[in-house]
Short mmCIF file of C-alpha atoms in Angstrom, two decimals:
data_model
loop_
_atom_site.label_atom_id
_atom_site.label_comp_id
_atom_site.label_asym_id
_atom_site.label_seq_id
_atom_site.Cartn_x
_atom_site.Cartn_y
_atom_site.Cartn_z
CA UNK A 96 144.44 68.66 82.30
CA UNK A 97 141.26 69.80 80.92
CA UNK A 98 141.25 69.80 77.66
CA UNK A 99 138.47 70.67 74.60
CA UNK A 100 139.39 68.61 71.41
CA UNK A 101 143.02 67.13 71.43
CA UNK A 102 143.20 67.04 67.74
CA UNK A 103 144.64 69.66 64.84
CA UNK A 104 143.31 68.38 61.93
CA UNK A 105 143.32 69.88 58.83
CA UNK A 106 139.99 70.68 56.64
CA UNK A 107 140.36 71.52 52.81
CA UNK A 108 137.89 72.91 50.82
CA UNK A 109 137.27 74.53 47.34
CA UNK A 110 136.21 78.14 47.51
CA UNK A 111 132.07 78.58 47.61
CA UNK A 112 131.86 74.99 49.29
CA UNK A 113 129.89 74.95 52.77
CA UNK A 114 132.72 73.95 55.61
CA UNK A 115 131.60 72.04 58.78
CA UNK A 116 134.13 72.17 61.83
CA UNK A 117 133.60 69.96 64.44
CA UNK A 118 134.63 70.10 67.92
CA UNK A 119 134.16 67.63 70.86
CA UNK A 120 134.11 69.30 74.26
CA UNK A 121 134.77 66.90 77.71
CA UNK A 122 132.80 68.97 80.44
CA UNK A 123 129.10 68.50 80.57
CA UNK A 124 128.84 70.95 82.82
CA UNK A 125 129.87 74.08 80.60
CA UNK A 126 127.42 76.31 79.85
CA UNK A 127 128.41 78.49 77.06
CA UNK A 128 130.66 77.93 74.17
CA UNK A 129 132.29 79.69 71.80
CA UNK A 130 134.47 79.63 68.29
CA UNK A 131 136.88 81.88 67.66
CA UNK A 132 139.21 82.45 64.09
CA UNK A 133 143.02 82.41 64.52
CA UNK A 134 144.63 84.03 61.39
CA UNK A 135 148.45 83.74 61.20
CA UNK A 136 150.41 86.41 63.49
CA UNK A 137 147.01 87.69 65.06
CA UNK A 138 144.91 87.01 68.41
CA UNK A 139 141.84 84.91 68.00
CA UNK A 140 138.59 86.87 66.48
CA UNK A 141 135.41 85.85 67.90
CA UNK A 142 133.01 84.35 65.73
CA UNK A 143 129.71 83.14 67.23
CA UNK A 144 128.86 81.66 70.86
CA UNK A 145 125.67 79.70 72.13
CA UNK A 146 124.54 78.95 75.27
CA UNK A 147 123.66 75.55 76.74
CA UNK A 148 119.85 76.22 76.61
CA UNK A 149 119.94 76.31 73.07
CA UNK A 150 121.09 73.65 69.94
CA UNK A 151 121.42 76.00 67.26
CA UNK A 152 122.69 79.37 66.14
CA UNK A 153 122.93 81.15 63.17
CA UNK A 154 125.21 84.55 62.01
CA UNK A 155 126.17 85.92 59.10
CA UNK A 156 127.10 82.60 56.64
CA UNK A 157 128.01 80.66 59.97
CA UNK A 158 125.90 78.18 62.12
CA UNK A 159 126.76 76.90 65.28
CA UNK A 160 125.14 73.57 66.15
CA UNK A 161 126.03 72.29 70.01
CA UNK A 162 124.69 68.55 70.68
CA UNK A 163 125.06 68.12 74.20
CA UNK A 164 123.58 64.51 74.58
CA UNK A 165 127.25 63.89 72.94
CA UNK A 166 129.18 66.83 73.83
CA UNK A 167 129.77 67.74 70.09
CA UNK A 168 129.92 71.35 68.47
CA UNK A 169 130.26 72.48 65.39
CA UNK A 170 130.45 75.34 63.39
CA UNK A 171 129.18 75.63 59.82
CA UNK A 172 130.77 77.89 57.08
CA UNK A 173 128.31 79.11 54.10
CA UNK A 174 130.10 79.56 50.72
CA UNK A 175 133.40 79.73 51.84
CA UNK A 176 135.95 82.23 51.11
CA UNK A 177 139.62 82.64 50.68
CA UNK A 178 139.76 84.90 53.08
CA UNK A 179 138.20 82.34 55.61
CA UNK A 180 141.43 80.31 55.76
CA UNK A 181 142.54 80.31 59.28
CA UNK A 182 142.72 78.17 62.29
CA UNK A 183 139.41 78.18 64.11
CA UNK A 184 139.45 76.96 67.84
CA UNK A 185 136.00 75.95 69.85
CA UNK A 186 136.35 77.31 73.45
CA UNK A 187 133.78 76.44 76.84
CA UNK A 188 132.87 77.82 79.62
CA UNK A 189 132.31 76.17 82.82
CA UNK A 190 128.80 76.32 84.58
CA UNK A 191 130.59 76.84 88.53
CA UNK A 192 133.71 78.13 89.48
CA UNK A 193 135.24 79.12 85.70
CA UNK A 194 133.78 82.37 85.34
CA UNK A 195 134.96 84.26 82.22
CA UNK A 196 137.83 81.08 81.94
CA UNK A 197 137.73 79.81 78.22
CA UNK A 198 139.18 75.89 77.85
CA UNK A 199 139.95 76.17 74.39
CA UNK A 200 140.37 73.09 71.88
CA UNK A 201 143.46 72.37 69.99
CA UNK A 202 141.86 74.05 66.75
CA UNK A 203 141.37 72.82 63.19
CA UNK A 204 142.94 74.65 60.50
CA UNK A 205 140.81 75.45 57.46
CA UNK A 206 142.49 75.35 54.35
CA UNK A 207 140.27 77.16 51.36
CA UNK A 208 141.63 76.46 47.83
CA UNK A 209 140.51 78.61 44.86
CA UNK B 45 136.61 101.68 69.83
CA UNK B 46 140.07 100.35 69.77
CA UNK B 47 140.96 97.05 70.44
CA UNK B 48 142.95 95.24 72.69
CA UNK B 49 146.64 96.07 72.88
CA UNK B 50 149.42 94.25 73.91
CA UNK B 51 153.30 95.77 74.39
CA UNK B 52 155.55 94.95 73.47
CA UNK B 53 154.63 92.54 70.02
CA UNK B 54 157.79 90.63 70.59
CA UNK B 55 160.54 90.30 73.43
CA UNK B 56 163.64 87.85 73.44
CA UNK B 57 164.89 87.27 77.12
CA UNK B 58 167.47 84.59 78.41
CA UNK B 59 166.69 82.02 80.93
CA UNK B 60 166.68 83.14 84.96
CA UNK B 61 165.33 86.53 83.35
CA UNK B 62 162.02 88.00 84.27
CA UNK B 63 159.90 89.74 82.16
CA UNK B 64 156.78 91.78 82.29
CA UNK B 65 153.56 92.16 79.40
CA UNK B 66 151.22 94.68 79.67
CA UNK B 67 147.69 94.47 77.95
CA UNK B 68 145.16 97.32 77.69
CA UNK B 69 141.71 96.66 77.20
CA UNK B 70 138.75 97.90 75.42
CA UNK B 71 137.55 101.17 77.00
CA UNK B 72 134.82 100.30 79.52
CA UNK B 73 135.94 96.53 79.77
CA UNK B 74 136.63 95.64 83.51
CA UNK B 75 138.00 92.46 83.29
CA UNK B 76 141.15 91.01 81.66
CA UNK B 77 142.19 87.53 81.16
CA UNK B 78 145.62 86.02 79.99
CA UNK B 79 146.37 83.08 77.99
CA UNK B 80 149.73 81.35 76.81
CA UNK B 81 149.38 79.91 73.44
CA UNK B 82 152.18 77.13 72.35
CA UNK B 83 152.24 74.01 69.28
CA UNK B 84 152.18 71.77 71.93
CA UNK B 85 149.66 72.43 74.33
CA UNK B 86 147.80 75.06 72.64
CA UNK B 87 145.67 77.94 74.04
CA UNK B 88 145.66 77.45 78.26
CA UNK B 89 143.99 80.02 80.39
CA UNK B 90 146.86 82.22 82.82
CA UNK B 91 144.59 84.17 85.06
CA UNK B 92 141.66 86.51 84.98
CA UNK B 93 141.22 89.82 86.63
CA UNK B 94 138.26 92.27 87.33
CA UNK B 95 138.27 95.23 89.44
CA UNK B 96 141.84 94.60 89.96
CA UNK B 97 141.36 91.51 91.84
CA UNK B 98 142.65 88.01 90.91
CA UNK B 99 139.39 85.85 90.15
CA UNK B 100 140.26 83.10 88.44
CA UNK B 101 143.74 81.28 87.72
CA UNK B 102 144.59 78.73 85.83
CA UNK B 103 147.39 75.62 86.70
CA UNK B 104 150.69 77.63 85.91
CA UNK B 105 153.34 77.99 88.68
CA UNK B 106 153.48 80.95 90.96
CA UNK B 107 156.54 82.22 88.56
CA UNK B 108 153.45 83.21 86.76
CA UNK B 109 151.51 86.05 88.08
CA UNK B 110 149.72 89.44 87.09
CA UNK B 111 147.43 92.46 88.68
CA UNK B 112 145.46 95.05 87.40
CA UNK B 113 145.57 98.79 87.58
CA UNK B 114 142.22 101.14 88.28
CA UNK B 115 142.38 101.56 84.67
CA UNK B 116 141.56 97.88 83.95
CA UNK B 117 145.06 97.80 82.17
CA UNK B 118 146.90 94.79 83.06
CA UNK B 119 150.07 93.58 83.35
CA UNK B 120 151.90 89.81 83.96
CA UNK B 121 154.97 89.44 85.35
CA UNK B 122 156.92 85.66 84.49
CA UNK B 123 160.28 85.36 87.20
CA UNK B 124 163.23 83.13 86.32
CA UNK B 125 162.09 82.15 82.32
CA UNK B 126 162.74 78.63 81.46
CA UNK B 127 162.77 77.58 77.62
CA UNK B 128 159.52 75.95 78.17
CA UNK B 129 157.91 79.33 78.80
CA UNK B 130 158.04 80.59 75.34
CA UNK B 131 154.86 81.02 73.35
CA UNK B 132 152.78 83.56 72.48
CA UNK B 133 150.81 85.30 75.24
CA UNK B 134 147.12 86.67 74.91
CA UNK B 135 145.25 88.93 76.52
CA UNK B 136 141.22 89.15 76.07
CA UNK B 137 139.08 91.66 77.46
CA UNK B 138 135.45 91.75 78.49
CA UNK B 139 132.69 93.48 80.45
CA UNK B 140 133.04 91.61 83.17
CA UNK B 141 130.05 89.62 83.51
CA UNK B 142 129.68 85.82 82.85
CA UNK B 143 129.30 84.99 79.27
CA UNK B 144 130.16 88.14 77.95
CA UNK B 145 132.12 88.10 74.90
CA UNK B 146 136.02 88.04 75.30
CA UNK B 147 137.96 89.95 72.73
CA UNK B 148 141.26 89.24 72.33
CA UNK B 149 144.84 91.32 71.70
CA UNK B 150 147.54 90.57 68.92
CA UNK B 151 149.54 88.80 71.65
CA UNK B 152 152.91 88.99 72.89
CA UNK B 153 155.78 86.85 71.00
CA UNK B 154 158.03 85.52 73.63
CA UNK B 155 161.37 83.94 72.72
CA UNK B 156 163.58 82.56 75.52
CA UNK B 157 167.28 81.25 75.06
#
């Protein structure tokens, strides 16, 4: 079936490093993506979208950075906390048909060690 | 504002049982989507509805289904549980218009035996 990023790897990092979560989607003809944060025994927590029109975008310590010539996202972490330890899944949107449907990837889970 | 809610948090049932989730959403959201979450094939998109009409479904089996009250609450209904059917199940909830942002509920632990 459709499918956004088959893999679950696992990313480690030392508290106050910069993280960098990629995510490779398969439809070129999404539109809008987004990442969401999965903490254990909660719902996912939206983090930061961007639309297709645009290659980068920035929130508070994250960066989103969508390369579409290679259907690649990925989300950048600033200074990363403990409390930033979660499982973070990329999600798209198709351009027809989809409407609010989100095709989620299998998620990375981001391990932040003190 | 509160959030999305989901009843109940967790629900054992027995296969051949049916069971039914309810999900409210945010005050003022129209549209509700459902999502089953398992290890093995991860997040998967159920169904979405707005203005209590179906408008988007995803490739579960017609065991599957939902609707949606005038209130935008939602519920979804699985007939005759199989093992295979437990996960956790999500609801988000958003305006209503493409591309606007879905937030989502604690989810709904489902256990079948």
């Amino acid at each position: 079936g459709e499918s956004v990023g088959l893999h679950l790897p696992t990313l480690s990092v030392q508290e106050g490093d910069n993280s960098i979560i990629n995510c490779a989607y398969s439809n070129s003809a999404s539109d809008y993506f987004i990442w969401y944060k999965q903490e254990s025994g909660k719902g996912p927590q939206f983090i930061i979208d961007i639309r297709s029109n645009m290659d980068k975008r920035q929130g508070q310590r994250v960066t989103v950075l969508l390369n579409k010539t290679v259907k690649h996202l990925s989300l950048q972490i600033a200074a990363t906390q403990p409390g930033d330890s979660a499982v973070y899944f990329c999600a798209e949107t198709p351009a027809s048909g989809g409407y609010n449907k989100l095709i989620f990837g299998a998620g990375t889970r981001l391990a932040v060690h003190p | 504002k509160a959030g999305v809610t989901q009843t109940p948090r967790y629900l054992i049932k027995t296969r051949g049982q049916q069971v039914t989730l309810s999900c409210s959403p945010i005050s003022g959201h129209r549209s509700v989507s459902w999502y089953q979450q398992t290890p093995g094939q991860g997040l998967q998109f159920l169904f979405e509805y707005f203005s209590e009409t179906q408008r988007n479904k995803g490739n579960f089996p017609g065991r599957f289904s939902g609707r949606q009250f005038s209130n935008s609450r939602s519920e979804m209904n699985v007939s005759t549980l199989e093992l295979g059917d437990s996960a956790l199940y999500l609801c988000a909830s958003s305006l209503g218009k493409r591309r606007d942002t879905q937030y989502f509920g604690p989810g709904t632990r489902l256990t079948v035996l």
